[in-house]
XYZ file of C-alpha atoms in Angstrom:
555
model
C -0.187 -0.207 0.243
C 2.103 3.341 -0.143
C 2.656 5.922 1.849
C 0.521 8.929 1.608
C 2.499 12.065 1.626
C 0.577 13.840 4.388
C -2.330 15.358 3.938
C -1.107 20.099 3.605
C -2.653 20.471 7.072
C -0.063 19.008 8.475
C 2.501 20.800 6.061
C 4.598 24.142 5.904
C 2.745 27.176 4.089
C 6.348 28.366 1.965
C 6.135 31.299 1.408
C 5.095 31.832 5.373
C 8.602 29.932 6.251
C 11.245 32.544 5.566
C 11.889 31.716 1.965
C 12.552 33.858 -0.468
C 10.544 35.422 -3.142
C 13.276 35.062 -5.487
C 14.641 31.394 -4.923
C 11.419 30.082 -4.642
C 10.612 31.205 -8.128
C 13.542 29.802 -8.872
C 12.135 25.956 -9.114
C 8.602 26.806 -9.433
C 10.407 28.180 -13.343
C 11.798 23.896 -13.528
C 8.290 23.593 -14.095
C 7.306 23.789 -17.671
C 3.299 24.062 -16.763
C 4.235 26.835 -14.343
C 6.614 28.672 -16.969
C 3.363 28.673 -19.357
C 1.919 30.850 -16.744
C 2.150 34.673 -16.611
C 4.883 35.708 -14.376
C 2.746 38.647 -13.438
C 0.148 36.894 -12.613
C 2.449 33.847 -9.843
C 1.504 36.111 -6.594
C -2.114 33.776 -6.896
C -0.143 30.629 -6.893
C 2.515 31.342 -4.263
C 0.286 31.658 -1.132
C -0.999 27.432 -2.742
C 3.378 26.145 -2.368
C 3.647 23.414 0.867
C 7.007 21.877 1.686
C 5.997 18.227 2.555
C 7.921 14.985 3.333
C 8.505 11.346 2.793
C 10.682 8.882 4.419
C 13.492 7.262 2.783
C 11.799 4.312 1.589
C 8.090 5.627 1.765
C 5.839 6.397 -2.201
C 5.187 9.654 -2.467
C 2.326 8.769 -5.371
C 1.941 4.332 -6.768
C 0.266 4.817 -10.738
C -3.083 3.855 -11.305
C -3.276 6.368 -7.450
C -5.577 9.656 -8.542
C -3.627 12.585 -10.025
C -4.110 15.881 -7.009
C -1.062 17.689 -7.696
C 2.771 19.077 -9.072
C 5.209 18.239 -6.530
C 9.068 19.493 -7.008
C 11.705 18.460 -5.596
C 13.001 20.389 -2.516
C 15.589 18.277 -1.026
C 16.564 14.211 -1.621
C 16.789 12.090 -4.342
C 13.548 9.532 -4.892
C 13.002 7.041 -7.677
C 10.400 7.189 -10.761
C 9.504 3.809 -12.003
C 7.650 3.757 -15.115
C 6.639 1.195 -17.512
C 9.786 -1.445 -16.238
C 12.219 1.245 -16.986
C 13.399 3.157 -13.422
C 15.567 6.431 -13.004
C 17.092 8.422 -9.970
C 15.381 12.880 -9.271
C 17.148 15.203 -7.714
C 16.745 18.566 -6.080
C 14.775 20.784 -8.847
C 12.954 17.643 -10.602
C 9.224 18.282 -11.436
C 6.639 15.635 -11.139
C 2.893 16.326 -11.800
C 2.846 18.584 -14.510
C 0.293 17.114 -16.887
C -1.747 16.616 -13.794
C -1.816 19.319 -12.959
C -3.092 19.862 -17.067
C -5.450 17.063 -17.766
C -6.315 15.196 -14.140
C -5.093 12.495 -14.927
C -4.194 9.516 -12.378
C -0.016 8.524 -11.827
C 1.145 6.770 -14.460
C 3.579 5.763 -12.819
C 5.543 5.253 -8.660
C 8.066 7.181 -7.192
C 9.109 6.285 -3.633
C 12.225 8.110 -1.791
C 15.153 7.085 -1.448
C 16.434 9.082 0.542
C 14.324 11.788 3.874
C 12.584 13.914 0.611
C 11.443 17.319 0.640
C 8.822 18.407 -1.521
C 6.683 21.484 -2.562
C 3.120 20.885 -3.609
C 0.967 22.345 -5.366
C -2.851 21.169 -5.057
C -4.684 20.446 -8.273
C -7.815 22.445 -6.367
C -5.833 25.133 -5.083
C -4.263 25.706 -8.743
C -8.074 25.240 -9.944
C -9.004 27.815 -8.185
C -6.553 30.476 -8.665
C -9.014 30.968 -11.842
C -10.825 32.633 -9.815
C -9.235 35.248 -9.576
C -7.453 35.518 -12.509
C -8.235 34.356 -15.575
C -5.096 35.216 -17.056
C -4.383 32.295 -15.790
C -6.849 30.499 -17.105
C -6.989 31.788 -20.069
C -3.186 30.700 -20.266
C -3.506 27.299 -18.575
C -6.298 26.179 -21.664
C -3.765 27.610 -23.807
C -0.644 24.745 -21.766
C -3.864 22.160 -22.022
C -4.011 22.412 -26.291
C -0.265 22.869 -26.812
C 0.559 19.822 -25.020
C -1.509 17.298 -26.251
C -0.172 18.351 -29.282
C 3.057 17.862 -28.942
C 4.202 21.517 -28.035
C 7.001 22.378 -25.853
C 4.605 24.156 -22.941
C 7.431 26.603 -22.154
C 11.089 27.864 -23.868
C 14.441 26.194 -22.568
C 17.327 27.770 -21.763
C 17.893 29.369 -18.462
C 17.985 33.243 -20.348
C 14.391 32.147 -19.907
C 13.586 30.561 -16.911
C 15.900 34.290 -15.592
C 13.335 36.523 -17.315
C 10.532 34.641 -16.077
C 11.846 35.613 -12.623
C 13.253 38.756 -13.515
C 8.941 39.939 -14.454
C 7.774 37.496 -11.542
C 9.573 39.520 -9.380
C 8.902 42.938 -11.324
C 5.464 42.186 -10.959
C 5.318 41.899 -7.571
C 6.669 44.996 -7.328
C 5.062 47.467 -9.077
C 1.621 45.881 -7.321
C 3.476 46.644 -3.954
C 1.082 49.643 -2.612
C 2.935 52.195 0.445
C 6.414 53.589 1.464
C 9.347 52.540 -0.599
C 12.214 51.577 0.257
C 13.652 54.242 -2.264
C 11.322 56.841 0.457
C 13.154 56.065 3.463
C 16.727 57.129 1.707
C 14.822 60.644 0.236
C 13.113 61.004 3.256
C 17.236 60.611 4.930
C 18.827 62.357 2.344
C 16.641 65.769 2.664
C 16.611 65.210 6.356
C 20.626 65.477 5.678
C 20.243 68.519 2.933
C 17.971 70.445 5.532
C 20.454 69.663 8.539
C 23.149 71.171 6.466
C 21.073 74.525 5.159
C 19.622 74.875 9.366
C 23.459 74.603 10.537
C 24.558 77.213 8.294
C 21.947 80.209 10.293
C 22.443 78.562 13.308
C 26.132 77.533 13.067
C 26.239 73.641 15.219
C 29.278 72.934 13.924
C 31.950 75.869 12.260
C 32.239 75.491 8.906
C 35.491 76.860 8.969
C 36.908 74.618 11.905
C 34.923 71.408 10.395
C 35.294 71.096 6.299
C 35.773 67.751 5.206
C 33.601 66.781 8.308
C 30.733 69.026 6.465
C 32.440 67.891 3.167
C 31.615 64.278 3.518
C 27.714 65.058 4.582
C 26.699 66.905 1.995
C 28.822 63.917 -0.522
C 26.462 61.669 1.842
C 23.315 64.040 1.278
C 24.149 64.434 -2.525
C 23.955 60.186 -2.904
C 20.897 59.654 -1.257
C 19.197 62.187 -3.021
C 20.729 60.879 -6.463
C 19.621 57.500 -5.791
C 16.076 58.167 -3.908
C 15.566 60.289 -7.526
C 17.042 57.344 -9.925
C 14.591 55.069 -7.665
C 11.805 57.629 -8.729
C 12.263 58.772 -11.611
C 12.241 55.066 -13.294
C 8.632 54.311 -10.728
C 7.630 57.475 -12.612
C 8.814 56.025 -16.505
C 7.053 52.524 -16.018
C 3.577 54.289 -14.488
C 3.569 56.169 -17.452
C 4.645 52.765 -19.437
C 1.680 50.981 -18.287
C -0.204 54.455 -19.098
C 0.319 54.210 -22.615
C 0.679 51.291 -24.105
C 4.914 50.883 -24.289
C 7.039 47.861 -24.367
C 9.047 46.138 -23.091
C 12.025 47.739 -24.968
C 10.466 51.348 -25.495
C 10.313 51.415 -21.988
C 13.420 50.324 -20.998
C 14.628 52.614 -23.719
C 13.119 55.393 -22.237
C 13.458 54.751 -18.570
C 17.831 54.153 -18.841
C 18.047 58.009 -20.190
C 15.601 59.358 -17.597
C 17.059 57.489 -14.728
C 20.914 59.532 -15.241
C 18.083 62.585 -14.175
C 19.791 63.530 -11.374
C 24.006 62.563 -12.814
C 22.600 65.987 -15.882
C 21.767 67.968 -12.142
C 25.354 66.938 -9.861
C 26.544 68.389 -13.462
C 25.275 71.197 -14.098
C 25.444 72.104 -10.481
C 29.036 71.630 -10.756
C 29.463 73.800 -13.301
C 28.506 76.669 -11.575
C 31.119 76.414 -8.786
C 33.552 73.526 -10.673
C 33.659 73.835 -15.073
C 37.325 71.467 -15.842
C 35.618 69.343 -12.528
C 32.069 68.974 -14.131
C 34.426 68.079 -17.148
C 36.394 65.126 -14.632
C 33.872 64.109 -13.501
C 32.028 63.052 -16.685
C 34.736 61.811 -18.773
C 36.675 59.891 -15.843
C 33.180 58.625 -15.259
C 33.060 57.205 -19.286
C 36.147 55.031 -17.545
C 34.608 53.559 -14.316
C 31.529 52.558 -16.722
C 33.554 51.068 -19.046
C 35.556 48.698 -16.321
C 31.974 47.909 -14.201
C 31.082 46.666 -17.766
C 33.926 44.519 -18.184
C 33.440 43.428 -14.270
C 29.723 42.731 -14.900
C 30.254 40.951 -17.877
C 31.788 38.377 -16.024
C 28.319 37.326 -14.443
C 26.131 37.273 -17.938
C 24.732 33.723 -18.182
C 26.247 31.579 -20.523
C 25.779 29.058 -22.376
C 27.679 25.902 -22.982
C 30.066 27.588 -24.538
C 30.616 30.030 -21.962
C 29.461 32.934 -24.460
C 26.842 35.429 -23.428
C 25.058 36.215 -26.925
C 24.028 40.286 -26.836
C 20.732 41.540 -28.170
C 20.669 41.818 -31.172
C 18.807 45.603 -31.847
C 21.745 46.227 -29.017
C 24.525 44.620 -30.332
C 24.334 46.225 -33.995
C 22.851 49.893 -33.155
C 25.348 49.494 -30.277
C 28.593 48.870 -32.905
C 27.633 52.269 -34.364
C 27.495 54.578 -31.768
C 31.035 52.242 -30.856
C 32.460 53.215 -34.490
C 31.182 56.814 -34.324
C 32.351 56.941 -30.427
C 35.464 56.298 -30.867
C 37.003 57.919 -33.949
C 35.346 61.612 -32.832
C 37.257 61.691 -29.610
C 39.918 60.307 -30.914
C 39.863 63.110 -34.064
C 40.021 65.826 -31.106
C 42.182 64.418 -29.164
C 44.504 63.808 -31.751
C 43.157 67.862 -32.692
C 43.926 69.128 -28.812
C 47.746 67.220 -29.097
C 48.696 68.569 -31.832
C 47.564 72.134 -31.049
C 49.109 72.234 -27.361
C 52.493 70.792 -29.579
C 52.139 74.095 -31.214
C 51.459 76.767 -29.257
C 48.122 76.842 -31.283
C 45.424 76.501 -28.461
C 45.899 76.811 -24.252
C 42.763 75.398 -23.709
C 39.123 74.599 -26.036
C 36.593 77.194 -25.816
C 32.597 77.826 -25.317
C 31.951 78.079 -29.275
C 34.404 74.818 -29.518
C 33.278 73.374 -26.848
C 29.621 74.372 -28.131
C 30.384 72.217 -31.890
C 31.846 69.160 -29.542
C 28.439 69.262 -27.353
C 25.931 69.658 -30.318
C 28.472 66.433 -32.236
C 27.579 64.003 -29.689
C 25.117 64.763 -28.687
C 23.349 64.391 -32.221
C 25.640 60.994 -32.360
C 23.308 59.909 -29.393
C 20.178 60.866 -30.619
C 20.648 58.656 -34.331
C 21.938 55.448 -31.875
C 18.722 55.510 -30.033
C 17.220 55.774 -33.645
C 18.321 53.334 -34.829
C 17.906 51.145 -31.780
C 15.226 51.361 -31.765
C 13.814 51.111 -35.381
C 16.677 47.220 -34.936
C 13.975 46.648 -32.587
C 10.844 47.001 -34.659
C 12.560 45.002 -37.374
C 12.343 42.152 -36.108
C 15.578 42.057 -34.585
C 16.291 40.087 -31.072
C 12.704 40.767 -30.321
C 11.975 37.798 -28.491
C 15.046 38.439 -26.896
C 14.416 37.511 -23.197
C 17.238 39.766 -21.912
C 14.435 42.595 -23.310
C 11.843 43.780 -19.847
C 8.833 42.746 -19.925
C 6.208 45.130 -20.985
C 5.476 47.568 -18.035
C 1.631 47.110 -18.693
C 0.711 43.796 -18.273
C 2.747 44.107 -14.471
C 0.041 46.135 -12.545
C 1.196 49.878 -12.988
C -0.775 52.538 -11.309
C -1.861 54.439 -14.226
C -3.613 56.865 -12.963
C -1.973 60.341 -13.557
C -1.263 61.454 -9.595
C 0.554 57.663 -9.989
C 2.775 58.742 -12.626
C 3.021 63.082 -11.507
C 3.899 62.295 -7.432
C 7.418 59.575 -7.911
C 7.892 61.870 -10.803
C 7.801 65.789 -9.104
C 10.344 63.672 -5.959
C 12.410 62.598 -8.460
C 12.691 65.456 -9.938
C 12.713 67.933 -6.620
C 16.184 64.953 -5.387
C 17.762 66.039 -8.487
C 17.721 69.598 -7.451
C 18.865 68.749 -3.834
C 21.087 66.155 -4.527
C 23.013 68.095 -7.719
C 22.945 70.472 -4.829
C 24.780 68.835 -1.768
C 27.096 67.646 -4.852
C 27.797 70.765 -5.843
C 28.788 71.924 -1.912
C 31.094 69.455 -1.687
C 32.784 70.270 -5.009
C 32.610 73.261 -3.784
C 33.725 72.221 -0.108
C 36.542 70.579 -0.905
C 38.276 72.335 -4.054
C 37.674 76.172 -3.193
C 37.944 75.701 0.328
C 39.991 72.514 1.184
C 41.787 73.318 -2.305
C 42.668 69.811 -2.669
C 43.257 68.343 -6.619
C 40.478 68.953 -9.298
C 41.333 65.120 -10.804
C 41.213 62.758 -7.294
C 38.231 64.065 -6.472
C 36.725 64.378 -9.403
C 37.613 61.358 -9.514
C 36.027 60.897 -6.283
C 32.984 61.789 -7.259
C 33.125 60.070 -10.697
C 33.081 57.263 -8.054
C 30.829 58.134 -5.685
C 27.978 58.949 -8.504
C 27.387 55.903 -10.235
C 26.866 54.287 -7.773
C 23.881 55.274 -7.674
C 23.525 52.623 -11.670
C 25.912 50.403 -9.911
C 22.498 49.513 -7.046
C 20.466 49.079 -11.237
C 22.425 47.329 -11.785
C 22.546 44.521 -8.930
C 18.552 45.265 -8.211
C 18.435 44.042 -12.440
C 20.800 41.152 -12.369
C 18.867 39.791 -8.802
C 15.745 39.622 -10.657
C 17.654 37.898 -13.454
C 16.594 40.620 -15.858
C 19.975 40.252 -17.521
C 18.734 42.274 -20.053
C 18.045 45.349 -17.746
C 21.402 45.229 -16.043
C 23.787 44.941 -19.178
C 20.837 47.514 -20.724
C 21.934 49.928 -18.428
C 25.620 48.789 -18.433
C 26.186 49.173 -21.996
C 24.452 52.088 -21.345
C 27.268 53.286 -18.780
C 29.578 53.221 -21.242
C 27.712 55.414 -25.028
C 25.399 57.763 -22.235
C 28.646 58.898 -20.959
C 30.446 59.658 -24.076
C 27.323 60.846 -26.541
C 25.249 62.195 -24.004
C 26.737 63.931 -19.850
C 30.072 64.361 -21.549
C 28.242 66.492 -23.862
C 26.455 68.202 -21.618
C 28.771 69.021 -19.426
C 30.487 70.784 -22.265
C 27.929 72.992 -23.328
C 26.910 73.883 -19.749
C 30.569 75.466 -19.347
C 30.174 76.627 -22.787
C 26.388 78.944 -22.792
C 28.209 79.779 -18.897
C 31.145 80.772 -20.868
C 28.842 82.327 -23.545
C 27.696 84.144 -21.190
C 28.713 84.949 -18.196
C 32.435 85.263 -19.740
C 35.639 83.883 -17.747
C 38.223 82.343 -18.132
C 37.007 78.834 -16.088
C 34.417 78.094 -18.628
C 36.883 76.438 -21.148
C 38.775 73.284 -20.633
C 42.508 73.977 -21.122
C 43.985 71.331 -22.883
C 47.006 69.413 -20.747
C 48.246 66.433 -20.447
C 44.788 65.163 -18.696
C 42.388 66.761 -21.216
C 44.390 65.075 -24.234
C 44.133 61.345 -22.325
C 40.634 61.464 -20.858
C 39.953 62.053 -24.957
C 42.504 59.968 -26.291
C 42.127 57.004 -24.507
C 38.347 56.876 -25.787
C 39.616 54.979 -28.321
C 41.574 52.292 -27.541
C 38.109 51.648 -25.121
C 35.852 51.192 -27.074
C 37.904 49.442 -29.828
C 38.213 46.856 -27.325
C 34.816 46.503 -26.429
C 33.281 46.662 -30.415
C 35.793 44.032 -30.983
C 34.796 41.414 -29.076
C 30.963 42.442 -29.877
C 31.462 42.058 -33.555
C 33.280 38.721 -33.683
C 30.201 36.631 -32.784
C 27.789 39.445 -31.302
C 28.646 37.560 -28.118
C 30.456 38.071 -24.799
C 32.978 35.675 -23.353
C 34.622 35.292 -20.049
C 38.894 35.904 -22.173
C 36.636 39.248 -23.340
C 35.740 40.296 -20.119
C 39.719 39.139 -18.714
C 40.504 41.038 -21.459
C 38.536 44.266 -20.960
C 38.459 44.251 -17.312
C 42.195 44.424 -17.992
C 42.733 46.563 -20.630
C 40.156 49.037 -18.310
C 42.748 48.118 -15.355
C 45.735 50.500 -17.378
C 43.817 52.665 -18.267
C 42.880 53.878 -15.297
C 45.896 53.621 -13.794
C 47.913 55.516 -16.680
C 45.120 58.764 -17.060
C 46.446 58.927 -12.799
C 49.675 58.248 -13.042
C 50.323 61.589 -14.383
C-alpha cells in the first residue's frame, strides 16, 4: 500500500516559512507548465505552495493513484518507475505536470531513496486561482492545447527561466503599495540636506573649522538623494509606459535615459562651482563605467560554449555608436595634442565646447533611433533579455501615480545636485584639494546609483536591464553626459565670460579624450566578432580598462 504524503494541514506553506521570493520562483521555473503561465500572475499561486516530507523508502504516489498535485523536489533523491524503467530524480526535478494539466491518474510510481523534501501544489488550489485571475485560466487552457498537440509548453534555456523570474519579481514590486525603501532614502537624504542648510544660519557646527566633516556630510546627502531620485524617476517611467502601452524595449530605453537625470543636475551644479571638475567627473565616469561593464561581463549567464549572446538590436546599434564615438574622441584628442604641441590653443573655448556637444549629442540621438529601428525590424525582438511590457506588470497608471514619483525624482535630483555641488565647492575651492582626484571620487560615487540598479536587475534575473544599464553607462556618458557638461560650460562661458569656463588642453584632458578610442574599440572588437561575450573577453577588457585608469591617474 502506498504511503500517503501528509495532508495539507500538516504541511508548511513555503511563502510564510522564510523563503526568499526569488528562490521560490527559480525553483518553480523548472516546471514548464508553471513557466507557461504569465509570471505577473504568480502571486495568486505562491500562497498555495506547501512544503511536505516523505521518509526514505516510502512512496510519494503509486501508478494508478488519483492524480491530485504537482511536486518539485527541494531536497533528497527519489526513484521513478515507469513501464519497467527506473530513473533517479533529484533537486528541482518536477513531478505531476500532467496532473495539473488534465487531472489524469499517476502513470508511474515514485519512491523516496532518501528523506524527501517536496513542494506541492494541489490541483484543487491550482484551479481555484483561476477564479481571481482570468489570465491564469486562459494561459492554462492554452497550455492544455499545446500539450495535446505535442508542442513545448515553455522555451528551453536558463535565460528564459531568468526572464520569467525577473518579470514575476518586477510585477510583485509594481503591485506593491505604500512606503518603499527609496522613500526612506529620500527622507534621510533630504533631512541631512536640510540640517546642513540650518547649520549655515544656526551654527551648530563651525563650518570653517570642520570643512572636511561638512564635505563628507554633503556628499552623503547628495548620494542618498541621487539614489532616491533614480528610483522615483524609473518608477514614473514604468507607470507612464503602462498607461500608454509602451513595449518593454521602448520603456527600458526611455527609463535608461530618465534614470540619468540626477547626473545632469549634478553636472549642472558642478559647472556652477568648478567647471573643469564637471568635465573631469563626466569623462572619468566613462572609464569607471567601462571597468564596471567588463566586470559585469563575468556575471552574464553563459551558454555551453561559455559565451553570452548580446541582444541583437543592442549589438547592431551599439556597434555603430561605438564606431562613431571612438572615432570622434580620437579626432578630438589628436587635435588637442597637435594644438598643444604647436602652441595654437591652450584651451577649448566655449564655442569649441558647444560644437563638440552638438556633434556628440547628435550621435546619441541617432543611436537611439537606430536601436528602436532595429528592434522594430525584428532584430532580437523575442530575446528574453528585453524587459517585459510595463502594462502587464500591474503598475498604477493614474496621472497622480505618475506625477508624484516624477515630481519627487526631479526635486530629489535638484537637491542632490545642490549637495554634490556644495561638496565640490568645499573640497576644491575651500580645502583646495586637487581637482583630478576629487573628480575621480565624484565620478565613482555618482555612479553608485547606477550600480545599484544593475545589481537589483541582475538579482531579479533581468539580465537585459542590467546589461543595458552597464552598456548604456558607456554610450550615454560619452555621447550625452560628457557633451552635456561641455555644453553647460560653453553656455556659461558665452553668457558670463571668463577663462574658467573653458577646458584647458593639458596631459589629463588629452589623455581623457585619446584613451576613449582604445577603450571603445576593444569593446567593439569583442562584440563584432560573433555578437557574444565570453570569460576571456571579460578578462581582457577588465585588464585593459584597469590599465587605462592606471595611466590616467599616473600623470
